[in-house]
Amino acid sequence: MERLRKAKVISEDEAGLLRAYNGLRNAIVHKYDRLNLDAVRKGLSRIDELYEIVIKLVEKYEKLEE
């Protein structure tokens, strides 16, 4: 995420959101027996923004392949 931010592919806010979702993913994968469902619900509140970032990254990647 830091490389993408430094290359100005994503903004600082987008990088922060990706870091947050990476942390949420780690919590789900590694702490499944002690998972806080309220934290998961809160984390998923910005899922639409995550989707938009992924679409943006895919579009930029596709342009590289042209």
CSV table of C-alpha atoms in Angstrom, one decimal:
chain,number,residue,atom,x,y,z
A,1,MET,CA,0.0,0.0,0.0
A,2,GLU,CA,2.9,2.3,0.8
A,3,ARG,CA,4.4,1.8,-2.7
A,4,LEU,CA,1.0,2.5,-4.3
A,5,ARG,CA,0.6,5.7,-2.2
A,6,LYS,CA,4.2,6.9,-2.9
A,7,ALA,CA,3.6,6.3,-6.7
A,8,LYS,CA,0.4,8.4,-6.4
A,9,VAL,CA,-1.7,5.4,-7.5
A,10,ILE,CA,-3.9,5.8,-4.4
A,11,SER,CA,-4.4,8.6,-2.0
A,12,GLU,CA,-3.3,8.7,1.7
A,13,ASP,CA,-6.9,8.1,2.7
A,14,GLU,CA,-7.2,5.1,0.4
A,15,ALA,CA,-4.0,3.7,1.7
A,16,GLY,CA,-5.3,4.1,5.2
A,17,LEU,CA,-8.5,2.3,4.3
A,18,LEU,CA,-6.5,-0.6,2.7
A,19,ARG,CA,-4.4,-0.8,5.9
A,20,ALA,CA,-7.5,-1.0,8.0
A,21,TYR,CA,-9.0,-3.7,5.9
A,22,ASN,CA,-5.8,-5.6,6.0
A,23,GLY,CA,-6.0,-5.4,9.8
A,24,LEU,CA,-9.6,-6.6,9.7
A,25,ARG,CA,-8.6,-9.5,7.5
A,26,ASN,CA,-5.9,-10.5,9.9
A,27,ALA,CA,-8.3,-10.3,12.9
A,28,ILE,CA,-10.8,-12.5,11.1
A,29,VAL,CA,-8.1,-15.1,10.0
A,30,HIS,CA,-6.0,-15.3,13.1
A,31,LYS,CA,-8.5,-14.5,15.9
A,32,TYR,CA,-11.5,-16.4,14.8
A,33,ASP,CA,-12.1,-17.9,18.2
A,34,ARG,CA,-12.2,-14.4,19.8
A,35,LEU,CA,-13.6,-12.4,17.0
A,36,ASN,CA,-15.4,-9.2,17.9
A,37,LEU,CA,-18.4,-9.1,15.6
A,38,ASP,CA,-19.1,-5.5,16.4
A,39,ALA,CA,-15.6,-4.6,15.2
A,40,VAL,CA,-16.3,-6.6,12.0
A,41,ARG,CA,-19.6,-4.8,11.4
A,42,LYS,CA,-17.9,-1.4,12.0
A,43,GLY,CA,-15.0,-2.4,9.7
A,44,LEU,CA,-17.4,-3.4,6.9
A,45,SER,CA,-19.2,0.0,7.1
A,46,ARG,CA,-16.8,1.3,4.4
A,47,ILE,CA,-16.8,-1.7,2.1
A,48,ASP,CA,-18.2,0.3,-0.8
A,49,GLU,CA,-15.1,2.5,-0.6
A,50,LEU,CA,-12.9,-0.5,-0.6
A,51,TYR,CA,-14.7,-1.8,-3.7
A,52,GLU,CA,-14.1,1.5,-5.5
A,53,ILE,CA,-10.3,1.4,-4.7
A,54,VAL,CA,-10.1,-2.2,-6.0
A,55,ILE,CA,-11.9,-1.1,-9.3
A,56,LYS,CA,-9.5,1.8,-9.6
A,57,LEU,CA,-6.4,-0.5,-9.1
A,58,VAL,CA,-7.7,-3.1,-11.6
A,59,GLU,CA,-8.3,-0.4,-14.2
A,60,LYS,CA,-4.8,1.0,-13.8
A,61,TYR,CA,-3.3,-2.5,-14.0
A,62,GLU,CA,-5.3,-3.2,-17.2
A,63,LYS,CA,-3.8,0.0,-18.7
A,64,LEU,CA,-0.3,-1.3,-18.0
A,65,GLU,CA,-1.0,-4.4,-19.9
A,66,GLU,CA,-2.1,-2.5,-23.1
